[in-house]
Amino acid sequence: MHREFILFQLLRSLKLNLKLSSLLLSTLLVFLPGCKFQPGWGYNKGYAPEQPIPFDHSLHVGTNKIQCQYCHNQVERSKHSNIPAISTCMNCHLQVATDKPNIQKLREAYDSGGSVEWVRVHMLPDFVHFNHNAHIAKGVNCQTCHGAIEKMTRVEQFSDLSMGWCVNCHRQPENKAPINCSTCHY
Amino acid sequence: MSEIHHDHDLEMKKALRPQIEHDTKYWETLEQLNNDPEFAKKAQTEFLSSPLREGDGEDGFARREFLKLMGASLAMATASCVRRPVQKIVPYNKMPEEVTLGVANYYTSAYFDGSDGLAVLVKTREGRPIKIEANPGHPFSVSGLNIRSQAALLNLYDPERAQGPKHNLFNEKKSNSQLVEIKWEDLDKKVVEQLSKGDVVVLTGALASPATRALVSDFAEGFKAKHVTWEALSNEDVSQGQKASYGEELVPAFRFDKAQMIVSIDADFLGTWISPTAFTNQFAQGRKDIKKMNRLVSFDSNYSLTGGNADIRIKIKPSQQLDVVMGLLHEIIISKGLSSYASNANVKAALAPFAGVAKKLNIEPELFAKVAADLWANKGESLVVAGGLAAMTESTKELQIAVNFLNTVLENDGKTIDSKGGNSALKGSYQAMTSLIKDMNDGKVKTLIIHRLNPSFVLPAEMGFEEAIRKVKMVLYSGDRVDETGSHADYLIPDNHFLESWNDLELANGVYTICQPAIRPMYDTRSFQLSLMTWGFLGKAGPARLRDYESFYDYLRVYWKSDIHPKMAKGTDFEDFWQQALQKGYVGDVSKASNTSRSFKVDAFTAIKPAKATEGFELVLHSTSQMGDGSLANVPWLHELPDPITKVTWDNYVSVSIATAEKLHLKQGSVVELLVGKKKMELPVYVQPGLHDEVLAVSVGYGRTKAGKVGNNVGQNAFALMSVSNEGKLVASGMSATITKLAKSYPLATTSGHFSMEGRQIVAEATLKDYNKNSKSGIKKHEIWSIWSGHEYSGHKWGMAVDLHSCTGCSACVIACQSENNISVIGKKYVLEGRIMHWLRIDRYYTGDPADAQAVFQPVMCQHCDNAPCETVCPVLATVHSDEGLNDMVYNRCVGTRYCANNCPYKVRRFNWFNYAKLIEKPMNMALNPSVGVRVRGVMEKCTFCVQRIQDAKTTARNDKRQLKDGDVKTACQTACPAGGITFGDVNDPNSAVAKIFKTEDRGYALLEEWHAKPAVRYLSKIRNNDKENVGGQNGHGTAKQGEHS
Amino acid sequence: MATQYTKGIAGIWDKESLILKAARKTRETGFTKFEAISPYAVHGMEEACGITRSWIPYVTFIAGLIGLLSGLALTYWTSAVDWAVNVGGKPFFSLPAFIPIIFELTILFAALSSVGALFYACKMPKIDPPIIDPDLSCHKFAIFIPYNDVGYDESKIEKMFKELGALEVKKTEY
Amino acid sequence: MIKRSPLVLGNKTLKDVTDDICAPVERFPSKGWVALFLGAKTLLLFYICILGAVVGIGIGLLGVTHPVFWGTMIVTFVFWIGIGHAGTLISAVLFLFRQKWRTSVARTAEAMTVFAVMTAGLFPLLHTGRPWLDYWLFPYPNQRGPLWVNFRSPLLWDVFAVSTYATVSMVFWYIGLVPDFATIKDRAKNKIRKTVYGILSLGWRGTAKNWSHYEMLYLLLAGLSTPLVLSVHTIVSFDFAVSNLPGWHTTIFPPYFVAGAIFSGFAMVVTLMTLVRIGFKEFKDYVTLDHMEVMNKIIMTTGMIVGYAYASEFFIAWYSGNPYERFVFANRAFGPYGWAYWMMVSCNVLSPQVFWFKKMRRSIPVMFVVSIFVNIGMWFERFVITVTSLHRDFLPANWGMYQWSWFDTGVLVGSFGMFLTLFLLYLRLFPAISIAEVKPVLNVGYEDEGGHH
């Protein structure tokens, strides 16, 4: 009797172990090859941090139909898409909506010669050299990578910005894009 | 009360000052902002070319730090967010017009180190200079750069630069040092007070800036000051020789490009003498057309870069320099009876004792006669030069007179020597320094203003500078740190870096170059010029233009308007002229016309007496192209750059010949005691092939004690070995010396393990005679076949050609590469372990008899092999081939197995054994190129053919809506090469320069071709113009022996 | 759990020659489900018990084949199909270079599958199954006849075992 | 028919065999064992510290440098992998050749294999610049495209070969252990022991059907291990042979490496067996002087094969006419690392020659000393191959030296700590001689039939 009890215990623990280990294994199989092998910088699809001034793209782009390049004006010339200078905001907001507290905050920064500390949404590690200019020149829409910015009240990361995501677009024959390592890594 | 009054006065004065119209495109406003205290305060929060933040004021430069803003350095505020590190982006308040994030701006400027000058472009990214580039097309420095002009970038970011004015609270005897900070206002007040007491001396180096020269003379006029010019590495011997020979005290322009036959007696014109960069360019031009190439004969007492590149190098010792020139004259005038002087009895009498010089000097008489005959045969197209530290012997004046006479005999004066075209700035004088010291000792100097000179370091003890300077009431030091001399100064007046100030330079007579600032002064510094102007203003002294402007920029423009514009472009609009000058970086041209020859004072020549023959060792001091006079000793790039000849880093040493080493049982790294007169110095030994057996050569510029963390106590200060002769002349060479072996050793960090090519075809070399017979001479071709056709490259296919015939080994490319590609400096310990990081290295081999070794140089970078052996063995695909023929190295994929490096036949791969990037001290990180990743520990790195430049060029072409064309992509090494030895481009473009070389150049060969890695680099064989045949070709290096079966 | 094991009767011997004889006799008597237990692989036991040749080699062969094919597929697909990269100017499908991988995968699959097959065949692993006598893994031998075998008769079997020189005969569970 | 000398001395019964072999597992450890174990464990801790420093600070702590990018770690890796060959060879190849004498040494040789492979396997993982990214060497699906691995790289072959070898040899060893674990379980008096060994024995009961499958599997595994063991060192030799470095790029490497591996492996078996015989007196009857003599014969034979390979390399270098190749070999013998070369030759080729004499072959002290020499020599062989080929290759301007540091010594010595710790634990916890395999050959040499044949 006693022995059977031990046996039973053993078997139970074995079953438990099996369950646990199969759980562990499936976790490994499902998640490890995916995102969790990477350090925390990437794959933050859906990241939408709160900004110091709740700039509303849906209002500016969606409703008011301001062109992207009006503010991100260097994107055609440079590999970087610049965050507009405060003076760009002030082009309109010296007149428009001057009574709103956030605009007043902006105005304050402008007048004092300061700036706004935006929280960065899209971030690539420094060993990736993404070139906005090249993609714009090829006729890639902003929305292709950044999603329906015109509908976002708060900007969120639309694509996972993983290497696979880049490469899967680059390797489509119709895109005629290079997939050399040195296209991005140098 | 008086202060308030003073301030008020200042304000009033400012209001009354004439307004200068400023154009907005360039940088002039910055200087202005900087110099106006109120403006400067505002500028704390608004710097034109970089985004600023409030509260960053205390961190003087961090705000300009691109990396922080663009997220490259990941200065992360991790906060509580587990998901990802939060980064903040801070946009500009107002976007400066000229700044596009991620796109570099170039500003024209120029560099002058007291002797060598060249026009440069300063590459800036987001408002910080990241690289010094060549300004091609400049009439004087046609292309390329030298080592130190590029390294000066790091000097800008030197963490140990003086960051504000300082006052030294001296005791009575000025023997202590107690530095305190001081406000500019207080300093200026004290200074002006003292200046008004008279007896002012301004001690500067060679001033190549015409505006500064004018300003100093305005100042001198205002304060009755004396201007003394001195340089550690002066060209006084040349100008004094010219004075004695022709009556004109000047340094003429030497035209190596016009010379077919060049004889150099210890004048290292390719490395250190006068303008080595421009000379290298000229010299290479004279060799480009191989059939008509020039010939360089070098009589070398140190193994100099010029000697290494000579077609015929003849080793001598310093005391024989005069003998060589007189011997050549004897050959021409007496033995052959040539020239109009052959009938001059006095000349003959003076030459008589020099019969049989060749034998005496142990030179093959036929060879010596041939040199003389060649000189005569190329009459008017030959050039004889002598000079430099190695020629600063007791008879240096005689040597110069003899050389001048030889040039006159050869009718070179006015042809290859242009007395009018030289750089009029080269006036540094030891004589002037000697009399200044005397004046100081006599109490005739009350105020001494020193601008960027370091006499305390350079001058030997017997000149008594250290004692003399203590007798000066007030010493003002306008330098960039409290160095050896600065520590004797009452006030340290930190000078701007040349990249922080406006300036102009006259590099050759009639060629004016403008230096634009590329960054606002990083610290509370003030340019030397502005200091003089401020004192002029406050002291109410000097002409109006000294007092009336609030920045040197204004002075400069006024000067150009009044002095240069009328001369260069009379009748045009000054603004247009100014704009053009800014854009091109220069105005004017070097004189191309031949001058008339000057009449030679034969008396000076006939007075020459033969020197006594000497026995035993003679000391040769020489400067090196990396260290120069030691003023940039705190720049790590310079220390880590292997010496072009010896390949030693981080040290100086005493070079001895192989026979001497054997005789005294010395090995590389044995420590000896060098005894010169009464001076002793312990130095490690370097065994130098091809050195004269009675020569001990030591380089100067090392052994700084107050340069900073990097430069302090690296090597020994060999300047201290200079001595003052009985006639009161300073002698740097030819002193008799002895060495004693000590029971110590001191490892020298060399980067080249082996002298010999071991009979392998590495540097293919042929003589001109061989080449004329067969243009493929010296190259062993291999039959190569493959069982597979290989991949096709349909688009671009990048390739490079390196002309070993042009390469002088000057190493400018190495520094260019280091600067462009963020290559780590690792320090002596690790270099000693063989871990130097340079992507581009210059291999130096010796050929021929070791006692008379000839050097060859070969720049080796990644060869971007089509069948790259490194790629095959990488397990993780971290190095693979791009469809443009590049051997891509993906740092972030690399796990560091190092198998690739093992399998690379060229060993061009470098490994990050430790986290070297962490050694970069702030603000040095600002010199990093943001287009190139900084490598972490444990990854392999190597030359990428400057892929970032390829990508940038593509972006530019795309923005211009055009195809990429030949010349759009220039690698860093290519732009830096003063000899134009590197060609880069698309091999698939049939019209590109590089494709033509690949297809048609007979001298082309691939390194280790038989290994069938199919490199994308072609080397072009070196041709030596030395009358020999079948040497260096099939037999000489045994190239035929190898590879036949492989 | 207990139901896994069957009741039956077992005889114990201490000589290799006796157990062989006993096994042969048991088989000749007509038992088919009996087990002969020995501390080591006794030569001739298979023949004595009428055990056919093990089927594991077939598993090995097929698993090896699968390993070979999957090695080939893995190398071909990743190097030449999914992302063909120019490595050292070599063909995308560099078969000679892939052979070591294919070979190793063949061996790995074959070996591990064979072990798996043994586990299946021997119904291993088992947690502490009942044993007839602890000395059976040392120096004794046994034959166990389960109750459900054809012609199972405890007394007859006991008698037969005694005649065959069994040291001990006991009813047990196995 | 030749009269065979007995494989097991002392006319043992089956019970004696079980008692003898289980004794070290069941009794309290001797003082000698404890002392050795503590020593080895200290060495292991030291090893962990050294490796921690190397991983934490940088691989540059070792002497690896430009141009000698591989050094102690790879040298010692090949050394241990080589040692790891004898076990599988004895258990698999000799099994296929029906060499009955193998039974008493096979288990320990296999254990040695497993531990040597474990010790070795750590090196390629840790010698990378960024060991925490080693998993990139496995072709797993990922979000980089997916970006696969380079199957053309010998290092990747290594990954597959070494991991397959480690797996299969461990399985092989374990399968052999299963019946013996059952024996220990059945003898156990203590509940914990019974449970632990019970789990380890996987419920083995030794029925005839099981034995039938078991023997078949053993044969299959032996059959699979034999090409595997040959392939592993072949592939390890490919790390060198597939490169294009003179001195590495040699077709003789696979057989030369395999022979060298057997050579060093047997030397290590002899070293360990002499020690085991001293430590566990009861094993003297199982591991007899005959066994040792046979192994010494193999050592001498393989030593001469290795010597032949050395000579042949030189001949081919000369005969090829390839100047780089010629230079490397001349440099090997007469260059700055000539001392290492001559150390290798004298240890590997000359010292085993004493085994021409039967007296020497059967002398425990002599064979112990020779086996140590062979181990030293074989380490130097790998050092010579790795370092002297790299330190002077194509472009003389790149020539350099290996920068041996204290960390190199630490890594080398420390690896013995790891190996010995594991081995000593094995001696205490596992039946060091295969009980189930010895029993059928008990009679060899005692009866006229020579066992059952």
PDB file of C-alpha atoms in Angstrom, chain B residues 649-807:
ATOM      1  CA  THR B 649      53.637  53.625 -32.226  1.00  0.00           C
ATOM      2  CA  TRP B 650      53.471  55.476 -28.938  1.00  0.00           C
ATOM      3  CA  ASP B 651      57.189  56.131 -28.538  1.00  0.00           C
ATOM      4  CA  ASN B 652      60.329  57.630 -29.835  1.00  0.00           C
ATOM      5  CA  TYR B 653      63.558  55.743 -29.790  1.00  0.00           C
ATOM      6  CA  VAL B 654      67.072  55.864 -31.038  1.00  0.00           C
ATOM      7  CA  SER B 655      67.504  54.289 -34.444  1.00  0.00           C
ATOM      8  CA  VAL B 656      70.749  52.460 -35.106  1.00  0.00           C
ATOM      9  CA  SER B 657      71.958  50.552 -38.112  1.00  0.00           C
ATOM     10  CA  ILE B 658      71.941  46.785 -38.253  1.00  0.00           C
ATOM     11  CA  ALA B 659      75.739  46.611 -38.116  1.00  0.00           C
ATOM     12  CA  THR B 660      75.836  48.896 -35.108  1.00  0.00           C
ATOM     13  CA  ALA B 661      73.215  46.842 -33.375  1.00  0.00           C
ATOM     14  CA  GLU B 662      75.181  43.696 -34.004  1.00  0.00           C
ATOM     15  CA  LYS B 663      78.391  45.269 -32.860  1.00  0.00           C
ATOM     16  CA  LEU B 664      76.911  46.539 -29.619  1.00  0.00           C
ATOM     17  CA  HIS B 665      74.647  43.528 -29.115  1.00  0.00           C
ATOM     18  CA  LEU B 666      71.536  45.621 -29.283  1.00  0.00           C
ATOM     19  CA  LYS B 667      68.105  44.398 -30.134  1.00  0.00           C
ATOM     20  CA  GLN B 668      64.937  46.271 -30.786  1.00  0.00           C
ATOM     21  CA  GLY B 669      63.828  47.452 -27.384  1.00  0.00           C
ATOM     22  CA  SER B 670      67.217  47.325 -25.677  1.00  0.00           C
ATOM     23  CA  VAL B 671      67.577  50.448 -23.623  1.00  0.00           C
ATOM     24  CA  VAL B 672      70.675  52.527 -24.167  1.00  0.00           C
ATOM     25  CA  GLU B 673      72.025  55.597 -22.549  1.00  0.00           C
ATOM     26  CA  LEU B 674      72.579  58.239 -25.153  1.00  0.00           C
ATOM     27  CA  LEU B 675      75.274  60.692 -24.245  1.00  0.00           C
ATOM     28  CA  VAL B 676      75.432  63.930 -26.210  1.00  0.00           C
ATOM     29  CA  GLY B 677      77.928  66.359 -24.779  1.00  0.00           C
ATOM     30  CA  LYS B 678      76.932  66.374 -21.147  1.00  0.00           C
ATOM     31  CA  LYS B 679      73.352  65.434 -21.744  1.00  0.00           C
ATOM     32  CA  LYS B 680      72.161  61.951 -21.028  1.00  0.00           C
ATOM     33  CA  MET B 681      69.010  60.302 -22.145  1.00  0.00           C
ATOM     34  CA  GLU B 682      67.734  56.759 -21.817  1.00  0.00           C
ATOM     35  CA  LEU B 683      66.034  55.561 -24.940  1.00  0.00           C
ATOM     36  CA  PRO B 684      65.016  52.234 -26.402  1.00  0.00           C
ATOM     37  CA  VAL B 685      66.753  51.094 -29.551  1.00  0.00           C
ATOM     38  CA  TYR B 686      65.137  50.599 -32.908  1.00  0.00           C
ATOM     39  CA  VAL B 687      67.231  48.719 -35.421  1.00  0.00           C
ATOM     40  CA  GLN B 688      66.753  50.506 -38.702  1.00  0.00           C
ATOM     41  CA  PRO B 689      67.873  48.884 -41.931  1.00  0.00           C
ATOM     42  CA  GLY B 690      69.580  51.231 -44.334  1.00  0.00           C
ATOM     43  CA  LEU B 691      70.896  53.560 -41.704  1.00  0.00           C
ATOM     44  CA  HIS B 692      74.460  54.812 -41.778  1.00  0.00           C
ATOM     45  CA  ASP B 693      76.524  52.859 -39.295  1.00  0.00           C
ATOM     46  CA  GLU B 694      77.653  55.985 -37.507  1.00  0.00           C
ATOM     47  CA  VAL B 695      74.269  57.562 -37.128  1.00  0.00           C
ATOM     48  CA  LEU B 696      72.010  57.632 -34.105  1.00  0.00           C
ATOM     49  CA  ALA B 697      68.653  59.066 -35.065  1.00  0.00           C
ATOM     50  CA  VAL B 698      66.049  60.288 -32.602  1.00  0.00           C
ATOM     51  CA  SER B 699      62.762  61.946 -33.395  1.00  0.00           C
ATOM     52  CA  VAL B 700      61.550  65.071 -31.662  1.00  0.00           C
ATOM     53  CA  GLY B 701      58.065  66.025 -30.568  1.00  0.00           C
ATOM     54  CA  TYR B 702      57.769  63.285 -27.967  1.00  0.00           C
ATOM     55  CA  GLY B 703      58.258  63.509 -24.240  1.00  0.00           C
ATOM     56  CA  ARG B 704      55.712  66.203 -23.520  1.00  0.00           C
ATOM     57  CA  THR B 705      55.067  66.603 -19.819  1.00  0.00           C
ATOM     58  CA  LYS B 706      52.112  68.948 -19.800  1.00  0.00           C
ATOM     59  CA  ALA B 707      50.216  67.994 -22.894  1.00  0.00           C
ATOM     60  CA  GLY B 708      47.513  65.986 -21.185  1.00  0.00           C
ATOM     61  CA  LYS B 709      46.666  62.458 -20.217  1.00  0.00           C
ATOM     62  CA  VAL B 710      47.370  61.068 -23.654  1.00  0.00           C
ATOM     63  CA  GLY B 711      50.516  62.888 -24.560  1.00  0.00           C
ATOM     64  CA  ASN B 712      52.340  63.147 -21.268  1.00  0.00           C
ATOM     65  CA  ASN B 713      55.494  61.110 -20.923  1.00  0.00           C
ATOM     66  CA  VAL B 714      55.166  59.345 -24.226  1.00  0.00           C
ATOM     67  CA  GLY B 715      58.751  58.930 -25.301  1.00  0.00           C
ATOM     68  CA  GLN B 716      61.526  61.342 -24.436  1.00  0.00           C
ATOM     69  CA  ASN B 717      61.964  64.964 -25.336  1.00  0.00           C
ATOM     70  CA  ALA B 718      64.754  64.869 -27.889  1.00  0.00           C
ATOM     71  CA  PHE B 719      64.573  68.617 -28.392  1.00  0.00           C
ATOM     72  CA  ALA B 720      66.504  68.763 -25.165  1.00  0.00           C
ATOM     73  CA  LEU B 721      69.459  67.186 -26.967  1.00  0.00           C
ATOM     74  CA  MET B 722      69.841  70.195 -29.227  1.00  0.00           C
ATOM     75  CA  SER B 723      72.892  72.149 -28.301  1.00  0.00           C
ATOM     76  CA  VAL B 724      74.220  75.611 -28.756  1.00  0.00           C
ATOM     77  CA  SER B 725      77.447  75.727 -30.691  1.00  0.00           C
ATOM     78  CA  ASN B 726      80.435  77.861 -29.877  1.00  0.00           C
ATOM     79  CA  GLU B 727      79.218  80.474 -32.309  1.00  0.00           C
ATOM     80  CA  GLY B 728      75.919  80.594 -30.487  1.00  0.00           C
ATOM     81  CA  LYS B 729      74.067  78.655 -33.145  1.00  0.00           C
ATOM     82  CA  LEU B 730      71.550  76.032 -32.280  1.00  0.00           C
ATOM     83  CA  VAL B 731      72.587  72.636 -33.561  1.00  0.00           C
ATOM     84  CA  ALA B 732      70.217  69.705 -33.844  1.00  0.00           C
ATOM     85  CA  SER B 733      72.229  67.298 -35.859  1.00  0.00           C
ATOM     86  CA  GLY B 734      75.731  66.044 -36.339  1.00  0.00           C
ATOM     87  CA  MET B 735      76.763  66.302 -32.706  1.00  0.00           C
ATOM     88  CA  SER B 736      79.022  63.512 -31.689  1.00  0.00           C
ATOM     89  CA  ALA B 737      77.286  61.103 -29.393  1.00  0.00           C
ATOM     90  CA  THR B 738      77.862  57.797 -27.700  1.00  0.00           C
ATOM     91  CA  ILE B 739      75.571  55.058 -26.561  1.00  0.00           C
ATOM     92  CA  THR B 740      75.962  52.614 -23.739  1.00  0.00           C
ATOM     93  CA  LYS B 741      73.850  49.541 -23.472  1.00  0.00           C
ATOM     94  CA  LEU B 742      71.918  49.314 -20.230  1.00  0.00           C
ATOM     95  CA  ALA B 743      70.684  46.110 -18.707  1.00  0.00           C
ATOM     96  CA  LYS B 744      67.118  47.081 -19.354  1.00  0.00           C
ATOM     97  CA  SER B 745      64.655  46.614 -22.075  1.00  0.00           C
ATOM     98  CA  TYR B 746      61.607  48.543 -23.080  1.00  0.00           C
ATOM     99  CA  PRO B 747      59.146  47.093 -25.557  1.00  0.00           C
ATOM    100  CA  LEU B 748      58.432  49.149 -28.647  1.00  0.00           C
ATOM    101  CA  ALA B 749      54.956  48.719 -30.052  1.00  0.00           C
ATOM    102  CA  THR B 750      55.531  48.074 -33.720  1.00  0.00           C
ATOM    103  CA  THR B 751      52.709  47.115 -36.002  1.00  0.00           C
ATOM    104  CA  SER B 752      54.778  45.524 -38.690  1.00  0.00           C
ATOM    105  CA  GLY B 753      56.379  42.338 -37.631  1.00  0.00           C
ATOM    106  CA  HIS B 754      58.629  41.681 -40.523  1.00  0.00           C
ATOM    107  CA  PHE B 755      60.819  43.652 -42.882  1.00  0.00           C
ATOM    108  CA  SER B 756      61.078  41.301 -45.814  1.00  0.00           C
ATOM    109  CA  MET B 757      58.536  40.158 -48.358  1.00  0.00           C
ATOM    110  CA  GLU B 758      60.091  36.683 -48.159  1.00  0.00           C
ATOM    111  CA  GLY B 759      60.241  36.476 -51.931  1.00  0.00           C
ATOM    112  CA  ARG B 760      56.501  36.759 -52.340  1.00  0.00           C
ATOM    113  CA  GLN B 761      54.783  38.973 -54.831  1.00  0.00           C
ATOM    114  CA  ILE B 762      53.282  41.456 -52.460  1.00  0.00           C
ATOM    115  CA  VAL B 763      54.546  44.773 -53.686  1.00  0.00           C
ATOM    116  CA  ALA B 764      55.324  44.322 -57.358  1.00  0.00           C
ATOM    117  CA  GLU B 765      58.187  46.523 -58.309  1.00  0.00           C
ATOM    118  CA  ALA B 766      60.155  47.128 -61.478  1.00  0.00           C
ATOM    119  CA  THR B 767      62.799  49.525 -62.582  1.00  0.00           C
ATOM    120  CA  LEU B 768      62.058  52.101 -65.221  1.00  0.00           C
ATOM    121  CA  LYS B 769      64.294  50.306 -67.696  1.00  0.00           C
ATOM    122  CA  ASP B 770      62.386  47.091 -67.159  1.00  0.00           C
ATOM    123  CA  TYR B 771      59.121  48.928 -67.444  1.00  0.00           C
ATOM    124  CA  ASN B 772      60.128  50.534 -70.703  1.00  0.00           C
ATOM    125  CA  LYS B 773      60.847  47.115 -72.089  1.00  0.00           C
ATOM    126  CA  ASN B 774      57.749  45.510 -70.715  1.00  0.00           C
ATOM    127  CA  SER B 775      55.074  47.457 -68.944  1.00  0.00           C
ATOM    128  CA  LYS B 776      54.022  44.332 -67.061  1.00  0.00           C
ATOM    129  CA  SER B 777      57.476  43.912 -65.704  1.00  0.00           C
ATOM    130  CA  GLY B 778      57.696  42.811 -62.115  1.00  0.00           C
ATOM    131  CA  ILE B 779      54.299  41.208 -62.092  1.00  0.00           C
ATOM    132  CA  LYS B 780      53.935  37.476 -62.161  1.00  0.00           C
ATOM    133  CA  LYS B 781      50.547  36.619 -63.552  1.00  0.00           C
ATOM    134  CA  HIS B 782      48.896  33.366 -62.675  1.00  0.00           C
ATOM    135  CA  GLU B 783      46.648  31.190 -64.664  1.00  0.00           C
ATOM    136  CA  ILE B 784      43.473  30.948 -62.706  1.00  0.00           C
ATOM    137  CA  TRP B 785      40.412  28.922 -63.441  1.00  0.00           C
ATOM    138  CA  SER B 786      37.350  28.034 -61.543  1.00  0.00           C
ATOM    139  CA  ILE B 787      34.863  25.213 -61.690  1.00  0.00           C
ATOM    140  CA  TRP B 788      32.040  27.667 -61.224  1.00  0.00           C
ATOM    141  CA  SER B 789      31.314  30.837 -63.094  1.00  0.00           C
ATOM    142  CA  GLY B 790      30.425  32.829 -60.007  1.00  0.00           C
ATOM    143  CA  HIS B 791      27.690  35.311 -59.287  1.00  0.00           C
ATOM    144  CA  GLU B 792      26.934  38.116 -61.689  1.00  0.00           C
ATOM    145  CA  TYR B 793      26.994  41.747 -60.718  1.00  0.00           C
ATOM    146  CA  SER B 794      24.552  43.568 -62.889  1.00  0.00           C
ATOM    147  CA  GLY B 795      24.380  46.940 -61.142  1.00  0.00           C
ATOM    148  CA  HIS B 796      27.260  48.716 -59.550  1.00  0.00           C
ATOM    149  CA  LYS B 797      30.394  46.787 -58.765  1.00  0.00           C
ATOM    150  CA  TRP B 798      32.670  48.769 -56.549  1.00  0.00           C
ATOM    151  CA  GLY B 799      36.375  48.518 -56.990  1.00  0.00           C
ATOM    152  CA  MET B 800      39.490  50.318 -55.965  1.00  0.00           C
ATOM    153  CA  ALA B 801      42.883  50.817 -57.501  1.00  0.00           C
ATOM    154  CA  VAL B 802      45.883  51.680 -55.384  1.00  0.00           C
ATOM    155  CA  ASP B 803      48.872  53.014 -57.235  1.00  0.00           C
ATOM    156  CA  LEU B 804      51.939  51.884 -55.354  1.00  0.00           C
ATOM    157  CA  HIS B 805      53.949  54.038 -57.679  1.00  0.00           C
ATOM    158  CA  SER B 806      52.311  57.156 -56.287  1.00  0.00           C
ATOM    159  CA  CYS B 807      52.047  56.004 -52.692  1.00  0.00           C
TER     160      CYS B 807
END
